[in-house]
Amino acid sequence: MLLWLKRYLYLSHRWLGIVLCLFMAMWFVSGVVMMYIGYPKLTPQEKLSGLPDMAAERCHISLAQALAATGQAKSPDSVRLTSVAGAPRYIFAYGKKQIAVDAETGNRIDRVTPAQALASAGSFLPTVNGHYLDSINEDAWTHSKALDEYRPLHRVQMDDEQGTLLYISNTTGEVVRDANHNERIWNWLGAWIHWLYPFRGGALDHYAADIIIYTALAGSILSLLGIAVGLMRWRFKGYYKHGAKTPYRNGWMRWHHLLGLGFGVIAFTWILSGLFSMNPWKIFDSTAAKPNLQAYMGGEISPHYFSLSVPEALARFQEAGFHAREIEWRILNSQGYYIGFDGLGRSRILTAQADGRVFEKFAWPELQNAAERLMGQSKVARQSVLSEYDFYYYSRAAHTMTGHIDKRLPILRLEFADPASTWLHLDPYTGNFSKLDAGRRLSRWLFAFLHSWDWLPLLNNRPIWDILLIAFSAGGLLISASGIVIGWQRVQRKLSTH
């Protein structure tokens, strides 16, 4: 029985390896590329730097008039005022739907023409020319779900030194993504392979997520089997007849055995954590009710909270020495505020009443009051103010998967005694909050930590992080490459006997 089990263990590892080692080799190579060049994105700061200062003299349409132009009966989830081709434009979010209204004329924007898309791109990069390419729903650089509410997308190729390709929303007219030539070239070897994007689009698009999940699951099983086989074949006591601990005298089998023992655990944790990145079978989903945004705000976005007009608000920001390029409407504790953002991504808050004042941060009690309403009957079990990053709240480089998310300091952390063990992180600069329940904290360990090694002692001491990840990636690549050679040799032998 034991011999039978060992035989099938060896056979399972062998034939899984023949099928999967090529995928694993691609994952290790592309993972190193992604350490330095991420999938194209337009970060909030990049977007703000491409906008002009808000033209107050052109903001003729009030919030009430713009809301009426949307044709929606319900209150929007969010409202912001930005610039498109130099002209002010309201952007209303209703769930996953975006509605744009011209703040100068009051016209609802139902579609964006190629000429308008070209004008939007020209305003974003005003020192260079661009030429219109086409309109697409999705291509190699726009697979992100975050772009779904902006599709279809116009593509404009700019004639700058970086060869920037801009994507303009047909819904709002905004530039929503940029991808320069360097990013596009390297991403064919990086994220495009790492996330198996060749399976996106076409006949296999519906199955793309399942392909990643089950390929990673099979790769995890392969790695675990390899560790088991490697340990079983290693002589912990004594030596084989040829004087070595491994049964393989030379060649690829010997290297595969030694490399597997040296790097097999790392390979296993990386592939397994890659599986967890997909939230397979929704294992990290929260069972708690979704946050009630209106409960947090203390009301719905309505003109009666904003007696201070937009031109007046922009003038107040200007008087305070702050040049707003975009503003958001915010309600907190049933009081209206304007949140202004400048070209460097900095923010200021303005009370939206006649005696409005500009200030930098909300007070901690204001944020806690709003958070307690959001959580209903759940009580705060612990509260703390974070003035430095920790394991659950930290910042990454802009090119990384979560690097576009602004993680400011200080922030207020509230830990609630609800069934989901919810934590809320509250940003005093904007009044925004993020939710981190037990499932997401588990994902932090099983995906982010194991996959990216984003542990602060390493991230704060580069190039130690770089050296370790490149060295271990090289080890994983060599395991996979030797497996490919061994598999090819075995298949050739099988074919030659028939």
GROMACS .gro file of C-alpha atoms in nm:
model
  498
    1MET     CA    1   0.000   0.000   0.000
    2LEU     CA    2   0.277   0.242   0.092
    3LEU     CA    3   0.465   0.166  -0.229
    4TRP     CA    4   0.144   0.223  -0.428
    5LEU     CA    5   0.089   0.561  -0.262
    6LYS     CA    6   0.450   0.666  -0.323
    7ARG     CA    7   0.426   0.566  -0.688
    8TYR     CA    8   0.113   0.773  -0.748
    9LEU     CA    9   0.264   1.062  -0.555
   10TYR     CA   10   0.563   1.058  -0.789
   11LEU     CA   11   0.344   1.020  -1.100
   12SER     CA   12   0.112   1.303  -0.993
   13HIS     CA   13   0.404   1.537  -0.941
   14ARG     CA   14   0.564   1.434  -1.270
   15TRP     CA   15   0.261   1.486  -1.496
   16LEU     CA   16   0.133   1.796  -1.320
   17GLY     CA   17   0.481   1.940  -1.361
   18ILE     CA   18   0.488   1.871  -1.733
   19VAL     CA   19   0.165   2.067  -1.772
   20LEU     CA   20   0.221   2.350  -1.523
   21CYS     CA   21   0.592   2.434  -1.511
   22LEU     CA   22   0.562   2.669  -1.807
   23PHE     CA   23   0.292   2.869  -1.627
   24MET     CA   24   0.503   2.881  -1.312
   25ALA     CA   25   0.812   2.998  -1.502
   26MET     CA   26   0.607   3.280  -1.656
   27TRP     CA   27   0.474   3.380  -1.313
   28PHE     CA   28   0.823   3.408  -1.163
   29VAL     CA   29   0.960   3.616  -1.454
   30SER     CA   30   0.658   3.845  -1.476
   31GLY     CA   31   0.653   3.887  -1.098
   32VAL     CA   32   1.001   4.041  -1.105
   33VAL     CA   33   0.895   4.280  -1.382
   34MET     CA   34   0.593   4.386  -1.174
   35MET     CA   35   0.819   4.473  -0.882
   36TYR     CA   36   0.925   4.779  -1.083
   37ILE     CA   37   0.667   4.838  -1.358
   38GLY     CA   38   0.302   4.787  -1.273
   39TYR     CA   39  -0.007   4.760  -1.486
   40PRO     CA   40  -0.091   5.101  -1.634
   41LYS     CA   41  -0.308   5.323  -1.417
   42LEU     CA   42  -0.383   5.691  -1.374
   43THR     CA   43  -0.322   5.775  -1.011
   44PRO     CA   44  -0.527   6.054  -0.846
   45GLN     CA   45  -0.217   6.272  -0.826
   46GLU     CA   46  -0.135   6.218  -1.194
   47LYS     CA   47  -0.492   6.308  -1.284
   48LEU     CA   48  -0.491   6.624  -1.071
   49SER     CA   49  -0.156   6.736  -1.212
   50GLY     CA   50  -0.309   6.726  -1.561
   51LEU     CA   51  -0.602   6.950  -1.467
   52PRO     CA   52  -0.607   7.333  -1.478
   53ASP     CA   53  -0.707   7.541  -1.178
   54MET     CA   54  -1.087   7.546  -1.161
   55ALA     CA   55  -1.234   7.830  -1.369
   56ALA     CA   56  -1.479   7.987  -1.123
   57GLU     CA   57  -1.606   8.239  -1.378
   58ARG     CA   58  -1.733   7.952  -1.595
   59CYS     CA   59  -1.925   7.772  -1.317
   60HIS     CA   60  -2.273   7.906  -1.397
   61ILE     CA   61  -2.478   7.599  -1.304
   62SER     CA   62  -2.569   7.532  -0.941
   63LEU     CA   63  -2.580   7.191  -0.778
   64ALA     CA   64  -2.962   7.199  -0.786
   65GLN     CA   65  -2.967   7.271  -1.160
   66ALA     CA   66  -2.706   7.001  -1.232
   67LEU     CA   67  -2.899   6.744  -1.026
   68ALA     CA   68  -3.215   6.825  -1.222
   69ALA     CA   69  -3.024   6.777  -1.549
   70THR     CA   70  -2.924   6.419  -1.452
   71GLY     CA   71  -3.287   6.306  -1.474
   72GLN     CA   72  -3.241   6.091  -1.163
   73ALA     CA   73  -3.499   6.092  -0.886
   74LYS     CA   74  -3.271   5.963  -0.614
   75SER     CA   75  -2.974   6.130  -0.447
   76PRO     CA   76  -2.628   6.059  -0.591
   77ASP     CA   77  -2.368   5.865  -0.394
   78SER     CA   78  -2.105   6.129  -0.467
   79VAL     CA   79  -2.063   6.457  -0.651
   80ARG     CA   80  -1.747   6.620  -0.776
   81LEU     CA   81  -1.660   6.909  -1.002
   82THR     CA   82  -1.366   6.864  -1.235
   83SER     CA   83  -1.243   7.005  -1.566
   84VAL     CA   84  -1.278   6.843  -1.906
   85ALA     CA   85  -1.098   7.017  -2.194
   86GLY     CA   86  -1.059   7.317  -1.961
   87ALA     CA   87  -1.433   7.351  -1.894
   88PRO     CA   88  -1.595   7.272  -1.554
   89ARG     CA   89  -1.804   6.955  -1.539
   90TYR     CA   90  -2.011   6.789  -1.267
   91ILE     CA   91  -1.965   6.414  -1.225
   92PHE     CA   92  -2.242   6.233  -1.036
   93ALA     CA   93  -2.203   5.873  -0.918
   94TYR     CA   94  -2.513   5.657  -0.887
   95GLY     CA   95  -2.385   5.316  -0.784
   96LYS     CA   96  -2.176   5.197  -1.079
   97LYS     CA   97  -2.323   5.460  -1.311
   98GLN     CA   98  -2.155   5.795  -1.384
   99ILE     CA   99  -2.351   6.092  -1.516
  100ALA     CA  100  -2.178   6.410  -1.634
  101VAL     CA  101  -2.333   6.757  -1.657
  102ASP     CA  102  -2.164   7.062  -1.810
  103ALA     CA  103  -2.122   7.319  -1.530
  104GLU     CA  104  -2.122   7.605  -1.781
  105THR     CA  105  -2.430   7.523  -1.986
  106GLY     CA  106  -2.624   7.275  -1.771
  107ASN     CA  107  -2.635   7.017  -2.050
  108ARG     CA  108  -2.618   6.651  -1.960
  109ILE     CA  109  -2.333   6.471  -2.137
  110ASP     CA  110  -2.478   6.157  -2.297
  111ARG     CA  111  -2.181   6.072  -2.517
  112VAL     CA  112  -1.838   6.210  -2.602
  113THR     CA  113  -1.744   6.262  -2.966
  114PRO     CA  114  -1.397   6.186  -3.104
  115ALA     CA  115  -1.332   6.560  -3.136
  116GLN     CA  116  -1.426   6.614  -2.771
  117ALA     CA  117  -1.206   6.323  -2.663
  118LEU     CA  118  -0.916   6.475  -2.856
  119ALA     CA  119  -0.978   6.811  -2.685
  120SER     CA  120  -0.983   6.642  -2.344
  121ALA     CA  121  -0.651   6.469  -2.418
  122GLY     CA  122  -0.500   6.794  -2.546
  123SER     CA  123  -0.596   6.973  -2.224
  124PHE     CA  124  -0.443   6.695  -2.015
  125LEU     CA  125  -0.109   6.712  -2.203
  126PRO     CA  126  -0.122   7.064  -2.348
  127THR     CA  127   0.237   7.090  -2.472
  128VAL     CA  128   0.213   6.808  -2.729
  129ASN     CA  129  -0.012   6.708  -3.014
  130GLY     CA  130  -0.223   6.395  -3.024
  131HIS     CA  131  -0.418   6.200  -3.281
  132TYR     CA  132  -0.740   6.011  -3.232
  133LEU     CA  133  -0.719   5.632  -3.274
  134ASP     CA  134  -1.057   5.475  -3.206
  135SER     CA  135  -1.321   5.387  -2.948
  136ILE     CA  136  -1.295   5.055  -2.768
  137ASN     CA  137  -1.474   4.884  -2.483
  138GLU     CA  138  -1.164   4.709  -2.348
  139ASP     CA  139  -0.809   4.637  -2.461
  140ALA     CA  140  -0.485   4.501  -2.315
  141TRP     CA  141  -0.434   4.802  -2.085
  142THR     CA  142  -0.791   4.860  -1.968
  143HIS     CA  143  -0.898   4.529  -1.814
  144SER     CA  144  -0.944   4.687  -1.469
  145LYS     CA  145  -1.296   4.663  -1.328
  146ALA     CA  146  -1.252   5.016  -1.191
  147LEU     CA  147  -1.297   5.142  -1.549
  148ASP     CA  148  -1.630   4.965  -1.609
  149GLU     CA  149  -1.841   5.270  -1.523
  150TYR     CA  150  -1.646   5.482  -1.775
  151ARG     CA  151  -1.671   5.253  -2.078
  152PRO     CA  152  -1.656   5.267  -2.375
  153LEU     CA  153  -1.322   5.443  -2.397
  154HIS     CA  154  -1.171   5.668  -2.662
  155ARG     CA  155  -0.802   5.619  -2.737
  156VAL     CA  156  -0.577   5.913  -2.820
  157GLN     CA  157  -0.208   5.868  -2.899
  158MET     CA  158   0.001   6.162  -2.780
  159ASP     CA  159   0.323   6.271  -2.951
  160ASP     CA  160   0.526   6.319  -2.632
  161GLU     CA  161   0.864   6.157  -2.565
  162GLN     CA  162   0.701   5.885  -2.355
  163GLY     CA  163   0.461   5.785  -2.632
  164THR     CA  164   0.165   5.822  -2.396
  165LEU     CA  165  -0.161   5.654  -2.489
  166LEU     CA  166  -0.458   5.825  -2.322
  167TYR     CA  167  -0.800   5.674  -2.260
  168ILE     CA  168  -1.097   5.911  -2.238
  169SER     CA  169  -1.433   5.808  -2.096
  170ASN     CA  170  -1.727   5.818  -2.335
  171THR     CA  171  -1.945   5.873  -2.027
  172THR     CA  172  -1.775   6.168  -1.858
  173GLY     CA  173  -1.515   6.292  -2.109
  174GLU     CA  174  -1.237   6.260  -1.849
  175VAL     CA  175  -0.894   6.110  -1.905
  176VAL     CA  176  -0.921   5.791  -1.699
  177ARG     CA  177  -0.602   5.603  -1.790
  178ASP     CA  178  -0.260   5.666  -1.936
  179ALA     CA  179  -0.016   5.407  -2.062
  180ASN     CA  180   0.322   5.519  -2.190
  181HIS     CA  181   0.536   5.323  -2.433
  182ASN     CA  182   0.770   5.188  -2.166
  183GLU     CA  183   0.478   5.059  -1.957
  184ARG     CA  184   0.315   4.894  -2.256
  185ILE     CA  185   0.633   4.717  -2.369
  186TRP     CA  186   0.728   4.584  -2.024
  187ASN     CA  187   0.374   4.484  -1.935
  188TRP     CA  188   0.367   4.225  -2.213
  189LEU     CA  189   0.627   4.050  -1.996
  190GLY     CA  190   0.475   4.167  -1.667
  191ALA     CA  191   0.111   4.200  -1.562
  192TRP     CA  192  -0.028   4.081  -1.896
  193ILE     CA  193   0.134   3.739  -1.841
  194HIS     CA  194   0.119   3.735  -1.462
  195TRP     CA  195  -0.259   3.780  -1.453
  196LEU     CA  196  -0.310   3.552  -1.756
  197TYR     CA  197  -0.468   3.834  -1.955
  198PRO     CA  198  -0.438   3.636  -2.281
  199PHE     CA  199  -0.752   3.459  -2.160
  200ARG     CA  200  -0.941   3.790  -2.128
  201GLY     CA  201  -1.168   3.879  -2.416
  202GLY     CA  202  -1.301   3.643  -2.678
  203ALA     CA  203  -1.452   3.303  -2.613
  204LEU     CA  204  -1.268   3.241  -2.284
  205ASP     CA  205  -1.343   3.574  -2.117
  206HIS     CA  206  -1.626   3.430  -1.905
  207TYR     CA  207  -1.390   3.164  -1.771
  208ALA     CA  208  -1.082   3.385  -1.722
  209ALA     CA  209  -1.110   3.409  -1.342
  210ASP     CA  210  -1.170   3.034  -1.307
  211ILE     CA  211  -0.870   2.961  -1.529
  212ILE     CA  212  -0.647   3.164  -1.296
  213ILE     CA  213  -0.799   3.013  -0.980
  214TYR     CA  214  -0.773   2.650  -1.085
  215THR     CA  215  -0.433   2.690  -1.251
  216ALA     CA  216  -0.298   2.843  -0.929
  217LEU     CA  217  -0.467   2.569  -0.725
  218ALA     CA  218  -0.306   2.302  -0.944
  219GLY     CA  219   0.029   2.483  -0.916
  220SER     CA  220  -0.001   2.489  -0.537
  221ILE     CA  221  -0.071   2.115  -0.532
  222LEU     CA  222   0.222   2.056  -0.766
  223SER     CA  223   0.457   2.251  -0.540
  224LEU     CA  224   0.334   2.071  -0.229
  225LEU     CA  225   0.375   1.734  -0.397
  226GLY     CA  226   0.724   1.835  -0.507
  227ILE     CA  227   0.823   1.923  -0.150
  228ALA     CA  228   0.690   1.588  -0.030
  229VAL     CA  229   0.873   1.392  -0.304
  230GLY     CA  230   1.193   1.590  -0.247
  231LEU     CA  231   1.194   1.514   0.125
  232MET     CA  232   1.114   1.146   0.068
  233ARG     CA  233   1.400   1.112  -0.180
  234TRP     CA  234   1.653   1.289   0.045
  235ARG     CA  235   1.877   1.072   0.265
  236PHE     CA  236   1.871   1.246   0.603
  237LYS     CA  237   2.080   0.959   0.748
  238GLY     CA  238   2.360   0.817   0.543
  239TYR     CA  239   2.423   0.847   0.172
  240TYR     CA  240   2.328   0.682  -0.153
  241LYS     CA  241   2.586   0.448  -0.309
  242HIS     CA  242   2.739   0.728  -0.513
  243GLY     CA  243   2.810   0.925  -0.194
  244ALA     CA  244   2.539   1.193  -0.214
  245LYS     CA  245   2.222   1.273  -0.022
  246THR     CA  246   2.021   1.290  -0.344
  247PRO     CA  247   1.960   0.977  -0.555
  248TYR     CA  248   2.036   1.166  -0.875
  249ARG     CA  249   2.401   1.155  -0.978
  250ASN     CA  250   2.399   1.448  -1.218
  251GLY     CA  251   2.198   1.636  -1.479
  252TRP     CA  252   1.865   1.815  -1.460
  253MET     CA  253   1.705   1.572  -1.215
  254ARG     CA  254   1.976   1.640  -0.958
  255TRP     CA  255   1.940   2.018  -0.997
  256HIS     CA  256   1.561   1.998  -0.984
  257HIS     CA  257   1.578   1.800  -0.660
  258LEU     CA  258   1.824   2.037  -0.493
  259LEU     CA  259   1.650   2.352  -0.612
  260GLY     CA  260   1.314   2.215  -0.503
  261LEU     CA  261   1.442   2.151  -0.153
  262GLY     CA  262   1.599   2.496  -0.140
  263PHE     CA  263   1.318   2.706  -0.290
  264GLY     CA  264   1.014   2.478  -0.289
  265VAL     CA  265   0.848   2.631   0.017
  266ILE     CA  266   0.885   2.983  -0.126
  267ALA     CA  267   0.741   2.868  -0.460
  268PHE     CA  268   0.449   2.705  -0.281
  269THR     CA  269   0.362   3.013  -0.071
  270TRP     CA  270   0.385   3.246  -0.372
  271ILE     CA  271   0.158   3.035  -0.591
  272LEU     CA  272  -0.086   2.970  -0.307
  273SER     CA  273  -0.101   3.341  -0.219
  274GLY     CA  274  -0.155   3.418  -0.588
  275LEU     CA  275  -0.458   3.190  -0.567
  276PHE     CA  276  -0.583   3.385  -0.264
  277SER     CA  277  -0.545   3.712  -0.456
  278MET     CA  278  -0.848   3.604  -0.659
  279ASN     CA  279  -1.063   3.568  -0.345
  280PRO     CA  280  -1.152   3.215  -0.464
  281TRP     CA  281  -1.506   3.100  -0.388
  282LYS     CA  282  -1.554   3.434  -0.204
  283ILE     CA  283  -1.374   3.305   0.105
  284PHE     CA  284  -1.275   3.655   0.220
  285ASP     CA  285  -1.614   3.815   0.164
  286SER     CA  286  -1.779   3.970   0.464
  287THR     CA  287  -2.113   3.840   0.587
  288ALA     CA  288  -2.191   4.178   0.746
  289ALA     CA  289  -2.431   4.425   0.586
  290LYS     CA  290  -2.282   4.676   0.345
  291PRO     CA  291  -2.201   5.015   0.499
  292ASN     CA  292  -2.486   5.264   0.479
  293LEU     CA  293  -2.319   5.572   0.333
  294GLN     CA  294  -2.612   5.800   0.414
  295ALA     CA  295  -2.601   5.690   0.778
  296TYR     CA  296  -2.233   5.783   0.785
  297MET     CA  297  -2.296   6.123   0.629
  298GLY     CA  298  -2.607   6.197   0.832
  299GLY     CA  299  -2.813   6.276   0.523
  300GLU     CA  300  -2.819   6.253   0.145
  301ILE     CA  301  -2.640   6.493  -0.086
  302SER     CA  302  -2.887   6.777  -0.134
  303PRO     CA  303  -2.852   7.146  -0.232
  304HIS     CA  304  -2.990   7.271   0.102
  305TYR     CA  305  -2.666   7.162   0.273
  306PHE     CA  306  -2.463   7.384   0.035
  307SER     CA  307  -2.576   7.744   0.057
  308LEU     CA  308  -2.229   7.860  -0.047
  309SER     CA  309  -2.215   7.861  -0.428
  310VAL     CA  310  -1.938   7.700  -0.627
  311PRO     CA  311  -1.780   8.033  -0.740
  312GLU     CA  312  -1.789   8.154  -0.380
  313ALA     CA  313  -1.633   7.829  -0.258
  314LEU     CA  314  -1.353   7.854  -0.513
  315ALA     CA  315  -1.294   8.215  -0.410
  316ARG     CA  316  -1.267   8.110  -0.043
  317PHE     CA  317  -1.011   7.845  -0.132
  318GLN     CA  318  -0.820   8.103  -0.335
  319GLU     CA  319  -0.821   8.352  -0.045
  320ALA     CA  320  -0.671   8.080   0.175
  321GLY     CA  321  -0.386   8.035  -0.076
  322PHE     CA  322  -0.523   7.706  -0.204
  323HIS     CA  323  -0.570   7.656  -0.579
  324ALA     CA  324  -0.839   7.392  -0.621
  325ARG     CA  325  -0.838   7.185  -0.939
  326GLU     CA  326  -1.121   6.957  -0.833
  327ILE     CA  327  -1.381   6.975  -0.557
  328GLU     CA  328  -1.606   6.716  -0.398
  329TRP     CA  329  -1.934   6.763  -0.215
  330ARG     CA  330  -1.925   6.599   0.128
  331ILE     CA  331  -2.178   6.566   0.409
  332LEU     CA  332  -2.056   6.472   0.756
  333ASN     CA  333  -2.276   6.474   1.063
  334SER     CA  334  -2.552   6.642   0.861
  335GLN     CA  335  -2.334   6.938   0.761
  336GLY     CA  336  -2.216   7.020   0.411
  337TYR     CA  337  -1.853   7.064   0.313
  338TYR     CA  338  -1.650   7.120  -0.002
  339ILE     CA  339  -1.331   6.913  -0.026
  340GLY     CA  340  -1.080   7.082  -0.257
  341PHE     CA  341  -0.781   6.915  -0.422
  342ASP     CA  342  -0.486   7.094  -0.580
  343GLY     CA  343  -0.239   6.985  -0.847
  344LEU     CA  344  -0.015   6.810  -0.593
  345GLY     CA  345  -0.296   6.600  -0.451
  346ARG     CA  346  -0.321   6.807  -0.133
  347SER     CA  347  -0.665   6.879   0.009
  348ARG     CA  348  -0.848   7.144   0.207
  349ILE     CA  349  -1.196   7.146   0.360
  350LEU     CA  350  -1.446   7.431   0.339
  351THR     CA  351  -1.772   7.451   0.531
  352ALA     CA  352  -2.042   7.504   0.269
  353GLN     CA  353  -2.232   7.778   0.454
  354ALA     CA  354  -2.226   8.155   0.410
  355ASP     CA  355  -1.967   8.191   0.686
  356GLY     CA  356  -1.763   7.904   0.543
  357ARG     CA  357  -1.406   7.866   0.662
  358VAL     CA  358  -1.115   7.672   0.511
  359PHE     CA  359  -0.935   7.420   0.730
  360GLU     CA  360  -0.714   7.115   0.688
  361LYS     CA  361  -0.864   6.830   0.893
  362PHE     CA  362  -1.185   6.713   1.056
  363ALA     CA  363  -1.169   6.664   1.432
  364TRP     CA  364  -1.147   6.309   1.563
  365PRO     CA  365  -1.482   6.327   1.754
  366GLU     CA  366  -1.660   6.434   1.432
  367LEU     CA  367  -1.527   6.129   1.249
  368GLN     CA  368  -1.608   5.894   1.537
  369ASN     CA  369  -1.967   6.021   1.559
  370ALA     CA  370  -2.016   5.951   1.189
  371ALA     CA  371  -1.854   5.608   1.215
  372GLU     CA  372  -2.073   5.505   1.508
  373ARG     CA  373  -2.385   5.592   1.307
  374LEU     CA  374  -2.250   5.389   1.019
  375MET     CA  375  -2.207   5.080   1.238
  376GLY     CA  376  -2.550   5.107   1.400
  377GLN     CA  377  -2.576   4.906   1.722
  378SER     CA  378  -2.212   4.790   1.716
  379LYS     CA  379  -1.996   4.951   1.981
  380VAL     CA  380  -1.637   5.074   1.957
  381ALA     CA  381  -1.414   4.822   2.133
  382ARG     CA  382  -1.089   5.008   2.074
  383GLN     CA  383  -0.979   5.331   1.916
  384SER     CA  384  -0.638   5.463   1.822
  385VAL     CA  385  -0.479   5.738   1.618
  386LEU     CA  386  -0.212   5.609   1.381
  387SER     CA  387   0.070   5.854   1.325
  388GLU     CA  388   0.286   5.596   1.148
  389TYR     CA  389   0.218   5.297   0.926
  390ASP     CA  390   0.163   4.949   1.064
  391PHE     CA  391   0.092   4.600   0.929
  392TYR     CA  392  -0.267   4.676   0.829
  393TYR     CA  393  -0.234   5.037   0.719
  394TYR     CA  394   0.063   5.122   0.499
  395SER     CA  395   0.156   5.281   0.170
  396ARG     CA  396   0.306   5.123  -0.141
  397ALA     CA  397   0.480   5.269  -0.448
  398ALA     CA  398   0.244   5.417  -0.707
  399HIS     CA  399   0.309   5.146  -0.968
  400THR     CA  400   0.204   4.860  -0.738
  401MET     CA  401  -0.143   4.708  -0.731
  402THR     CA  402  -0.268   4.923  -0.441
  403GLY     CA  403  -0.019   5.209  -0.482
  404HIS     CA  404  -0.280   5.448  -0.624
  405ILE     CA  405  -0.472   5.448  -0.294
  406ASP     CA  406  -0.375   5.751  -0.091
  407LYS     CA  407  -0.273   5.643   0.261
  408ARG     CA  408  -0.229   5.960   0.461
  409LEU     CA  409  -0.124   6.002   0.822
  410PRO     CA  410  -0.248   6.047   1.083
  411ILE     CA  411  -0.573   5.848   1.063
  412LEU     CA  412  -0.828   5.728   1.317
  413ARG     CA  413  -0.873   5.353   1.360
  414LEU     CA  414  -1.192   5.232   1.526
  415GLU     CA  415  -1.231   4.863   1.610
  416PHE     CA  416  -1.591   4.750   1.656
  417ALA     CA  417  -1.734   4.459   1.855
  418ASP     CA  418  -1.957   4.337   1.571
  419PRO     CA  419  -1.972   3.976   1.436
  420ALA     CA  420  -1.735   4.066   1.148
  421SER     CA  421  -1.480   4.231   1.385
  422THR     CA  422  -1.489   4.542   1.167
  423TRP     CA  423  -1.216   4.804   1.170
  424LEU     CA  424  -1.270   5.145   1.019
  425HIS     CA  425  -0.988   5.373   0.907
  426LEU     CA  426  -1.103   5.734   0.891
  427ASP     CA  427  -0.911   6.000   0.698
  428PRO     CA  428  -0.939   6.343   0.866
  429TYR     CA  429  -0.826   6.523   0.548
  430THR     CA  430  -1.129   6.417   0.343
  431GLY     CA  431  -1.372   6.239   0.574
  432ASN     CA  432  -1.334   5.920   0.370
  433PHE     CA  433  -1.329   5.584   0.542
  434SER     CA  434  -1.212   5.235   0.454
  435LYS     CA  435  -1.342   4.911   0.603
  436LEU     CA  436  -1.126   4.620   0.712
  437ASP     CA  437  -1.312   4.324   0.860
  438ALA     CA  438  -1.179   3.987   0.975
  439GLY     CA  439  -1.195   3.841   0.623
  440ARG     CA  440  -0.995   4.126   0.471
  441ARG     CA  441  -0.739   4.111   0.749
  442LEU     CA  442  -0.697   3.739   0.679
  443SER     CA  443  -0.652   3.824   0.311
  444ARG     CA  444  -0.383   4.072   0.417
  445TRP     CA  445  -0.183   3.779   0.560
  446LEU     CA  446  -0.257   3.514   0.300
  447PHE     CA  447  -0.229   3.732  -0.008
  448ALA     CA  448  -0.053   4.066   0.039
  449PHE     CA  449   0.204   3.955   0.293
  450LEU     CA  450   0.289   3.613   0.144
  451HIS     CA  451   0.278   3.732  -0.216
  452SER     CA  452   0.445   4.073  -0.202
  453TRP     CA  453   0.637   4.051   0.125
  454ASP     CA  454   0.504   4.396   0.207
  455TRP     CA  455   0.628   4.386   0.561
  456LEU     CA  456   0.742   4.729   0.679
  457PRO     CA  457   1.088   4.623   0.809
  458LEU     CA  458   1.161   4.501   0.455
  459LEU     CA  459   0.987   4.780   0.263
  460ASN     CA  460   1.169   5.039   0.471
  461ASN     CA  461   1.508   4.877   0.416
  462ARG     CA  462   1.547   4.841   0.045
  463PRO     CA  463   1.735   4.702  -0.140
  464ILE     CA  464   1.710   4.411   0.108
  465TRP     CA  465   1.349   4.355  -0.008
  466ASP     CA  466   1.459   4.365  -0.374
  467ILE     CA  467   1.752   4.126  -0.323
  468LEU     CA  468   1.541   3.870  -0.138
  469LEU     CA  469   1.252   3.873  -0.383
  470ILE     CA  470   1.475   3.860  -0.691
  471ALA     CA  471   1.685   3.579  -0.543
  472PHE     CA  472   1.380   3.371  -0.448
  473SER     CA  473   1.216   3.444  -0.784
  474ALA     CA  474   1.531   3.321  -0.957
  475GLY     CA  475   1.514   3.003  -0.748
  476GLY     CA  476   1.150   2.949  -0.842
  477LEU     CA  477   1.231   3.012  -1.208
  478LEU     CA  478   1.513   2.756  -1.200
  479ILE     CA  479   1.284   2.497  -1.041
  480SER     CA  480   1.031   2.559  -1.316
  481ALA     CA  481   1.289   2.568  -1.597
  482SER     CA  482   1.448   2.242  -1.485
  483GLY     CA  483   1.099   2.090  -1.462
  484ILE     CA  484   1.027   2.202  -1.819
  485VAL     CA  485   1.347   2.037  -1.945
  486ILE     CA  486   1.282   1.715  -1.750
  487GLY     CA  487   0.922   1.706  -1.873
  488TRP     CA  488   1.027   1.763  -2.235
  489GLN     CA  489   1.287   1.489  -2.214
  490ARG     CA  490   1.035   1.244  -2.068
  491VAL     CA  491   0.772   1.325  -2.331
  492GLN     CA  492   1.032   1.276  -2.605
  493ARG     CA  493   1.120   0.935  -2.460
  494LYS     CA  494   0.753   0.838  -2.444
  495LEU     CA  495   0.697   0.945  -2.802
  496SER     CA  496   1.006   0.763  -2.928
  497THR     CA  497   0.881   0.431  -2.785
  498HIS     CA  498   0.558   0.446  -2.985
   0.00000   0.00000   0.00000
